[in-house]
Amino acid sequence: MNALPPADQAGPLAAFAALRTPEGAALLDELRDHDPSQELATATRLRRTHPAALVSAALGQARLRQRAVAKFGAADAYRMFFTPNGVEQATRTSVAAYRAGRFAEQGVRSLADLCCGIGGDAIALARAGISVLAVDRDPLTAEVARANAEALGLQELVEVRCADVTEIDTSPYDAVFVDPARRGGRGRIFDPEAYSPPLSWATGAALKAPRAALKIAPGVPHEAIDPRAEAEWISDGGDVKEAVLWFGEGFAPGTFRATVLPSGATLSCDGPLPAPPVGPVGRYLHEPDGAVIRAHLVADVVERCEGRLIDETIAYVTSDAPYASEVTTAYEITDQLPFNMKKLKALLRERQVGVLTVKKRGSAVEPEELRRKMKLQGPHAATVFLTRVAGAPTMLIGQPVKRP
C-alpha cells in the first residue's frame, strides 16, 4: 500500500495506540470470539467500564481480525493488527511464504519491501530468515506493520520506516520487493501505469537491484510484461491470487510460469507455445488450474496428456487416456448432449442425482439458476459442464477422477 496519507492522522493513530495499552489488549482478548450480530449489545455493555472511543476501536479491530483469519490463520490473525485496506490487500500467508521461499533459495538475506502495507509479506520474509526494511508512506499503516512485527516476535528482523518508497535507497539490500497499490477511490485499478507507484517506476527499481519481485494483478495483459522478467501466476486452493514479475540473477527472463499451491506444482515455458489441436470429446476432461490459464500454458497441458481442446476458444482439455496432474482436475465424461435443459433434467432424474456441481466456460447460464430448475432429488452426485464443443453449445456430464 502506498496511498496518500490523510491530512490528519492524529485520531486514527491515537485510537490505534490505545489498542496497544494493557486495557486495549485485554479488551481485544475479550472480543476474540464475539458475535458481530450482537455488536450493539456488546458495545453498550463494554461502554459501562471502558471509554467509548476505545470500545469502538476494539470492536472494529475485532471484526478485522475475524476477517483476517482466512488469510493469516487464527494463530497469527488474533495477535496481529489490521486496517480495512490492509485486510483487503494483504497477501495470503501461503502465497507470501512461497514467494519468500523463492527469495531465500536464491541466497537473499536482506530485502527492501516497498509499499509494505500492514506487513504480511515482511512477516513471511522474516520467517524465511531474511532481514527486511518495510516501507509505507501512510503513517497508520506503517505503525500497524511495526506492531505486527513486534506481536509475532520478528522485530529484530523487520525495520519499519514511514516514507515515500520513491525516496528509498535500496542499494544496500540483496533484493527488492514492490507491491504497488492497485486500488483507488473507485475500486480496482487495471492500468499498470495507474498503480501507486506506477509499474514503470517499480520495474526501474527492480532492475537496479541484484534480485527483485513485483506483485501485480493476475489479469495483467501479457504484452505489458517486461521481457526482462520471469512472469509467474500463483493460485492457492484453486483461486488465482496474484502475478509476480521476477528480475535478476537466478530467474529466467521471458519465461511464463504457473504455480499451484498448496502443492507447489509448477509449469513453465520460455516462449509462445504452438496452438494446440482441437478435436472431439474423449473419455476424460481436464480442467486446468486458473494459474495455468492466466500464464497461457494450456497448450502445455494438452501436450503432456496427449490430448486436445474441445473448442479453440475454451480452456477445457480432453484425452482418451487418463492423465493425473497437480495443475489440472480430471473428470470422466459419461454423457455429451446438445444444450437442452429438459433433456438434462430428464437425465438427472433418471440417474437419481441429488447433488449437482455446475461448471461453465463459454456459457451464459448461471449455475444457481440451472440447479434450481433441475429440482434435484436422489442419492447420487454428478458434475455438468456447460460449454462449447467445436462452437456448439454443449452439456458434458461426468464425475471427478480420484487422484492416485
Coordinates of C-alpha atoms in Angstrom, one line a residue:
M1 CA 0.0 0.0 0.0
N2 CA 1.4 3.4 -0.9
A3 CA -1.8 5.6 -0.7
L4 CA -1.5 9.3 0.2
P5 CA -1.9 9.8 4.0
P6 CA -4.9 11.7 5.3
A7 CA -4.4 15.3 6.3
D8 CA -4.9 14.5 10.0
Q9 CA -4.0 11.1 11.3
A10 CA -3.8 12.0 15.0
G11 CA -7.3 10.5 15.6
P12 CA -6.6 7.1 14.0
L13 CA -3.1 6.9 15.4
A14 CA -4.3 7.7 18.9
A15 CA -7.1 5.1 18.6
F16 CA -4.5 2.5 17.5
A17 CA -2.1 3.4 20.3
A18 CA -5.0 2.9 22.8
L19 CA -5.5 -0.7 21.5
R20 CA -1.9 -1.4 22.4
T21 CA -2.3 -0.4 26.0
P22 CA -2.9 -3.2 28.6
E23 CA -6.6 -2.1 28.7
G24 CA -6.9 -2.3 24.9
A25 CA -5.1 -5.6 24.8
A26 CA -7.5 -7.1 27.4
L27 CA -10.5 -5.7 25.6
L28 CA -9.3 -7.3 22.3
D29 CA -8.8 -10.6 24.1
E30 CA -12.3 -10.4 25.4
L31 CA -13.7 -9.7 22.0
R32 CA -11.9 -12.6 20.2
D33 CA -15.0 -14.7 19.8
H34 CA -17.6 -12.1 19.9
D35 CA -20.7 -12.4 17.6
P36 CA -20.9 -9.4 15.2
S37 CA -24.6 -9.7 15.1
Q38 CA -24.6 -8.8 18.8
E39 CA -22.3 -5.8 18.4
L40 CA -24.7 -3.2 19.6
A41 CA -25.4 -5.1 22.9
T42 CA -21.7 -5.8 23.3
A43 CA -20.8 -2.1 22.8
T44 CA -23.4 -1.0 25.3
R45 CA -22.1 -3.4 27.9
L46 CA -18.4 -2.5 27.4
R47 CA -19.0 1.2 27.5
R48 CA -20.1 0.9 31.1
T49 CA -16.5 0.1 32.1
H50 CA -14.3 1.4 29.2
P51 CA -14.0 4.7 27.2
A52 CA -16.4 4.8 24.3
A53 CA -13.6 5.6 21.8
L54 CA -11.6 2.5 22.9
V55 CA -14.7 0.2 22.7
S56 CA -15.4 1.5 19.2
A57 CA -11.7 0.9 18.1
A58 CA -11.6 -2.5 19.7
L59 CA -14.8 -3.7 18.1
G60 CA -13.6 -2.5 14.7
Q61 CA -10.3 -4.3 15.2
A62 CA -12.1 -7.5 16.4
R63 CA -14.1 -7.5 13.2
L64 CA -10.9 -7.1 11.1
R65 CA -9.2 -9.9 13.0
Q66 CA -12.1 -12.3 12.3
R67 CA -11.9 -11.4 8.6
A68 CA -8.1 -11.9 8.6
V69 CA -8.3 -15.5 9.8
A70 CA -8.9 -16.6 6.2
K71 CA -5.6 -15.1 5.1
F72 CA -3.4 -15.4 8.1
G73 CA -4.8 -18.3 10.2
A74 CA -6.2 -17.9 13.7
A75 CA -2.8 -18.2 15.4
D76 CA -1.4 -15.1 13.7
A77 CA -4.6 -13.1 13.0
Y78 CA -5.7 -12.8 16.6
R79 CA -2.2 -11.4 17.6
M80 CA -1.9 -9.0 14.6
F81 CA -3.5 -5.6 13.9
F82 CA -5.2 -4.6 10.7
T83 CA -6.7 -1.7 8.8
P84 CA -9.7 -2.2 6.5
N85 CA -7.5 -1.8 3.4
G86 CA -4.8 -3.9 5.0
V87 CA -7.1 -6.9 5.3
E88 CA -8.3 -6.5 1.8
Q89 CA -5.0 -6.0 0.1
A90 CA -2.6 -8.2 2.2
T91 CA -1.1 -11.3 0.7
R92 CA -2.4 -14.7 1.9
T93 CA 0.2 -16.3 4.2
S94 CA 0.6 -19.3 2.0
V95 CA 1.4 -17.2 -1.1
A96 CA 3.7 -14.8 0.8
A97 CA 5.6 -17.8 2.3
Y98 CA 6.0 -19.4 -1.1
R99 CA 7.4 -16.1 -2.5
A100 CA 9.7 -15.6 0.4
G101 CA 11.0 -19.1 -0.1
R102 CA 12.0 -18.3 -3.7
F103 CA 14.0 -15.3 -2.4
A104 CA 15.6 -17.4 0.3
E105 CA 16.5 -20.2 -2.3
Q106 CA 18.5 -17.5 -4.2
G107 CA 20.5 -16.6 -1.1
V108 CA 18.7 -13.4 -0.3
R109 CA 19.5 -12.3 3.2
S110 CA 18.3 -8.7 3.2
L111 CA 15.4 -7.1 1.3
A112 CA 13.6 -3.8 0.9
D113 CA 9.9 -4.3 1.0
L114 CA 8.4 -1.2 -0.7
C115 CA 4.7 -0.5 -0.2
C116 CA 4.7 -3.0 2.7
G117 CA 1.1 -2.4 3.9
I118 CA 0.4 -4.0 7.2
G119 CA 3.5 -6.2 6.9
G120 CA 2.1 -9.5 5.7
D121 CA 5.0 -10.1 3.2
A122 CA 7.6 -8.7 5.6
I123 CA 6.5 -11.3 8.2
A124 CA 6.8 -14.1 5.7
L125 CA 10.2 -12.9 4.6
A126 CA 11.5 -12.6 8.1
R127 CA 10.3 -16.1 8.9
A128 CA 12.4 -17.2 6.0
G129 CA 15.4 -15.7 7.7
I130 CA 15.6 -12.5 5.6
S131 CA 16.2 -9.1 7.2
V132 CA 13.6 -6.7 5.9
L133 CA 13.3 -2.9 5.6
A134 CA 9.5 -2.4 5.3
V135 CA 8.4 0.9 3.9
D136 CA 5.0 2.6 3.6
R137 CA 4.2 6.3 3.4
D138 CA 0.9 6.0 5.3
P139 CA 1.7 6.7 9.0
L140 CA -1.1 4.5 10.4
T141 CA -0.3 1.6 8.1
A142 CA 3.4 1.8 8.9
E143 CA 2.6 1.8 12.7
V144 CA 0.4 -1.3 12.2
A145 CA 3.2 -3.1 10.3
R146 CA 5.6 -2.3 13.2
A147 CA 3.1 -3.6 15.7
N148 CA 2.7 -6.8 13.7
A149 CA 6.4 -7.5 13.6
E150 CA 6.5 -7.0 17.4
A151 CA 3.4 -9.1 18.0
L152 CA 4.9 -12.0 16.2
G153 CA 8.4 -11.6 17.7
L154 CA 10.1 -10.6 14.4
Q155 CA 11.1 -7.0 15.3
E156 CA 14.8 -7.9 15.2
L157 CA 14.4 -8.8 11.5
V158 CA 11.9 -6.2 10.4
E159 CA 12.6 -2.5 10.4
V160 CA 9.6 -0.4 9.5
R161 CA 10.0 3.1 8.0
C162 CA 7.3 5.6 7.2
A163 CA 8.5 7.2 4.0
D164 CA 7.8 7.6 0.3
V165 CA 9.2 4.5 -1.4
T166 CA 10.5 6.5 -4.3
E167 CA 13.0 8.1 -2.0
I168 CA 14.4 4.9 -0.5
D169 CA 18.0 3.9 -1.4
T170 CA 17.8 0.2 -2.0
S171 CA 21.4 -0.3 -2.9
P172 CA 22.4 -1.9 0.5
Y173 CA 19.9 -4.7 0.1
D174 CA 20.2 -8.1 -1.7
A175 CA 16.7 -7.7 -3.2
V176 CA 13.7 -5.5 -3.6
F177 CA 10.0 -6.4 -3.4
V178 CA 7.4 -3.9 -4.6
D179 CA 3.6 -4.3 -4.1
P180 CA 2.1 -1.2 -5.7
A181 CA -1.4 -0.1 -4.6
R182 CA -3.9 -1.4 -7.2
R183 CA -7.0 0.2 -5.7
G184 CA -8.1 3.8 -5.8
G185 CA -11.2 5.7 -4.8
R186 CA -13.2 4.0 -7.5
G187 CA -12.1 0.5 -6.8
R188 CA -9.6 -1.8 -8.6
I189 CA -7.0 -0.2 -11.0
F190 CA -6.4 -2.1 -14.2
D191 CA -3.9 0.1 -15.9
P192 CA -0.4 -0.8 -14.5
E193 CA 0.7 2.8 -15.0
A194 CA -2.1 3.9 -12.7
Y195 CA -0.7 1.8 -9.9
S196 CA 0.8 3.7 -7.0
P197 CA 3.7 3.8 -7.7
P198 CA 3.4 3.1 -11.4
L199 CA 4.6 -0.3 -12.8
S200 CA 7.3 1.5 -14.9
W201 CA 8.8 3.0 -11.7
A202 CA 8.6 -0.3 -9.9
T203 CA 10.3 -2.0 -12.9
G204 CA 13.1 0.6 -12.8
A205 CA 13.6 -0.1 -9.1
A206 CA 13.7 -3.8 -9.7
L207 CA 16.3 -3.5 -12.4
K208 CA 18.6 -1.6 -10.1
A209 CA 18.6 -4.5 -7.6
P210 CA 20.5 -7.8 -7.8
R211 CA 17.1 -9.6 -7.5
A212 CA 13.6 -8.3 -7.3
A213 CA 9.9 -9.2 -7.4
L214 CA 7.0 -7.1 -8.4
K215 CA 3.5 -8.1 -7.3
I216 CA 0.9 -7.2 -10.0
A217 CA -2.7 -8.1 -10.8
P218 CA -3.2 -11.6 -12.3
G219 CA -5.2 -10.1 -15.1
V220 CA -2.3 -8.0 -16.5
P221 CA -2.0 -8.2 -20.3
H222 CA 0.9 -10.3 -21.4
E223 CA 2.1 -7.5 -23.7
A224 CA 2.5 -5.3 -20.6
I225 CA 5.1 -7.6 -19.1
D226 CA 8.7 -6.6 -19.3
P227 CA 10.6 -9.2 -21.4
R228 CA 13.4 -8.9 -18.8
A229 CA 11.1 -10.5 -16.2
E230 CA 10.1 -14.0 -15.4
A231 CA 6.4 -13.9 -15.0
E232 CA 4.7 -16.2 -12.5
W233 CA 1.0 -16.7 -11.8
I234 CA 0.2 -18.2 -8.4
S235 CA -3.1 -19.8 -7.3
D236 CA -4.0 -21.1 -3.9
G237 CA -6.8 -23.6 -3.3
G238 CA -7.9 -23.2 -6.9
D239 CA -8.1 -19.4 -6.8
V240 CA -5.6 -17.3 -8.8
K241 CA -4.2 -14.8 -6.2
E242 CA -1.5 -12.8 -8.0
A243 CA 1.1 -12.5 -10.7
V244 CA 4.7 -11.8 -9.8
L245 CA 7.5 -10.4 -12.1
W246 CA 10.9 -11.7 -11.0
F247 CA 14.1 -9.9 -12.1
G248 CA 17.7 -10.6 -11.7
E249 CA 20.1 -13.5 -11.1
G250 CA 18.5 -16.9 -10.7
F251 CA 15.3 -16.1 -12.6
A252 CA 14.6 -16.7 -16.2
P253 CA 13.7 -13.7 -18.4
G254 CA 10.9 -14.2 -20.8
T255 CA 9.6 -17.3 -19.0
F256 CA 6.0 -17.7 -18.1
R257 CA 5.3 -19.9 -15.1
A258 CA 2.2 -21.2 -13.3
T259 CA 2.4 -22.3 -9.7
V260 CA -0.4 -24.1 -7.8
L261 CA -0.5 -24.0 -4.0
P262 CA -0.6 -25.8 -1.6
S263 CA 1.2 -28.5 -3.7
G264 CA 3.8 -26.1 -5.2
A265 CA 3.4 -27.8 -8.6
T266 CA 4.6 -25.7 -11.4
L267 CA 4.6 -25.4 -15.2
S268 CA 6.8 -23.1 -17.2
C269 CA 7.6 -22.2 -20.8
D270 CA 10.3 -19.9 -22.2
G271 CA 8.4 -18.9 -25.3
P272 CA 5.0 -18.9 -27.0
L273 CA 3.6 -22.4 -27.5
P274 CA 2.0 -23.5 -30.8
A275 CA -1.8 -23.6 -31.0
P276 CA -3.0 -26.9 -29.6
P277 CA -5.1 -29.3 -31.7
V278 CA -8.9 -29.3 -31.4
G279 CA -11.0 -32.4 -31.5
P280 CA -13.9 -34.5 -30.2
V281 CA -14.5 -35.0 -26.5
G282 CA -12.8 -38.1 -25.3
R283 CA -13.3 -40.2 -22.2
Y284 CA -11.6 -37.7 -19.9
L285 CA -11.9 -33.9 -19.5
H286 CA -9.1 -31.9 -17.8
E287 CA -9.8 -28.6 -16.2
P288 CA -6.5 -26.6 -16.0
D289 CA -5.9 -24.5 -12.8
G290 CA -6.6 -20.8 -13.3
A291 CA -2.9 -20.0 -13.0
V292 CA -2.2 -22.3 -16.0
I293 CA -4.8 -20.4 -18.0
R294 CA -3.5 -17.0 -17.0
A295 CA 0.0 -18.0 -17.9
H296 CA -1.2 -19.2 -21.3
L297 CA 0.1 -22.7 -20.6
V298 CA -3.0 -24.7 -21.6
A299 CA -1.1 -25.9 -24.7
D300 CA 1.5 -27.4 -22.4
V301 CA -1.2 -29.4 -20.6
V302 CA -2.6 -30.6 -24.0
E303 CA 0.9 -31.9 -24.9
R304 CA 1.5 -33.6 -21.6
C305 CA -1.8 -35.5 -21.6
E306 CA -1.6 -36.2 -25.4
G307 CA -5.0 -34.6 -25.7
R308 CA -6.7 -31.8 -27.5
L309 CA -9.0 -28.8 -26.8
I310 CA -12.8 -29.3 -27.1
D311 CA -13.0 -25.9 -28.7
E312 CA -10.3 -23.5 -29.9
T313 CA -11.7 -20.7 -27.6
I314 CA -12.3 -22.9 -24.4
A315 CA -9.7 -23.9 -21.9
Y316 CA -11.0 -27.5 -21.4
V317 CA -8.7 -30.3 -22.5
T318 CA -9.8 -33.7 -23.4
S319 CA -8.0 -37.0 -23.7
D320 CA -8.7 -40.7 -24.4
A321 CA -6.4 -42.0 -21.7
P322 CA -6.3 -41.0 -18.0
Y323 CA -3.9 -38.2 -17.0
A324 CA -3.2 -37.0 -13.5
S325 CA -1.5 -33.7 -12.6
E326 CA -1.4 -31.3 -9.7
V327 CA -2.2 -28.4 -12.1
T328 CA -5.4 -29.9 -13.5
T329 CA -8.5 -31.6 -12.3
A330 CA -9.7 -34.6 -14.2
Y331 CA -13.2 -35.8 -14.9
E332 CA -14.5 -39.0 -16.5
I333 CA -17.2 -38.0 -19.0
T334 CA -20.2 -40.3 -19.3
D335 CA -22.6 -38.2 -21.5
Q336 CA -22.4 -35.5 -24.1
L337 CA -25.6 -33.7 -25.1
P338 CA -26.5 -30.6 -27.1
F339 CA -27.6 -27.9 -24.7
N340 CA -31.1 -28.6 -23.7
M341 CA -32.5 -28.0 -20.2
K342 CA -35.3 -30.5 -20.5
K343 CA -33.0 -33.3 -21.6
L344 CA -30.6 -32.6 -18.8
K345 CA -33.4 -32.6 -16.2
A346 CA -34.7 -35.9 -17.5
L347 CA -31.2 -37.5 -17.4
L348 CA -30.5 -36.3 -13.9
R349 CA -33.9 -37.6 -12.7
E350 CA -33.2 -41.0 -14.3
R351 CA -29.7 -41.1 -12.7
Q352 CA -31.2 -40.0 -9.3
V353 CA -28.8 -37.1 -9.0
G354 CA -29.4 -35.1 -5.9
V355 CA -26.1 -33.2 -5.8
L356 CA -25.0 -31.4 -8.9
T357 CA -21.8 -29.5 -9.4
V358 CA -22.1 -27.0 -12.3
K359 CA -19.1 -25.7 -14.1
K360 CA -19.1 -23.5 -17.1
R361 CA -16.9 -21.9 -19.8
G362 CA -18.4 -20.2 -22.8
S363 CA -22.0 -20.4 -21.4
A364 CA -24.2 -17.6 -20.2
V365 CA -26.3 -19.8 -17.9
E366 CA -25.9 -19.2 -14.2
P367 CA -25.2 -22.3 -12.2
E368 CA -27.6 -21.5 -9.4
E369 CA -30.4 -20.9 -11.9
L370 CA -29.7 -24.3 -13.6
R371 CA -29.7 -26.1 -10.2
R372 CA -33.0 -24.5 -9.2
K373 CA -34.7 -25.6 -12.5
M374 CA -33.4 -29.2 -12.2
K375 CA -35.3 -29.8 -8.9
L376 CA -32.7 -32.4 -7.9
Q377 CA -33.6 -35.5 -5.9
G378 CA -31.7 -38.7 -5.2
P379 CA -28.6 -40.1 -3.5
H380 CA -26.1 -39.6 -6.3
A381 CA -23.8 -36.8 -7.4
A382 CA -22.7 -35.6 -10.8
T383 CA -20.8 -32.7 -12.5
V384 CA -22.2 -30.9 -15.5
F385 CA -20.1 -28.7 -17.8
L386 CA -21.9 -26.0 -19.7
T387 CA -19.6 -25.2 -22.6
R388 CA -19.0 -25.3 -26.3
V389 CA -17.7 -28.2 -28.3
A390 CA -16.5 -27.2 -31.8
G391 CA -18.5 -24.0 -31.4
A392 CA -21.8 -25.7 -30.5
P393 CA -23.4 -25.2 -27.0
T394 CA -22.9 -28.5 -25.2
M395 CA -23.5 -30.2 -21.9
L396 CA -20.9 -32.7 -20.6
I397 CA -21.8 -34.9 -17.6
G398 CA -19.3 -36.8 -15.6
Q399 CA -17.6 -37.5 -12.3
P400 CA -14.3 -36.3 -10.8
V401 CA -11.4 -38.8 -11.2
K402 CA -9.7 -39.5 -7.9
R403 CA -6.0 -38.8 -7.9
P404 CA -3.8 -41.8 -7.2

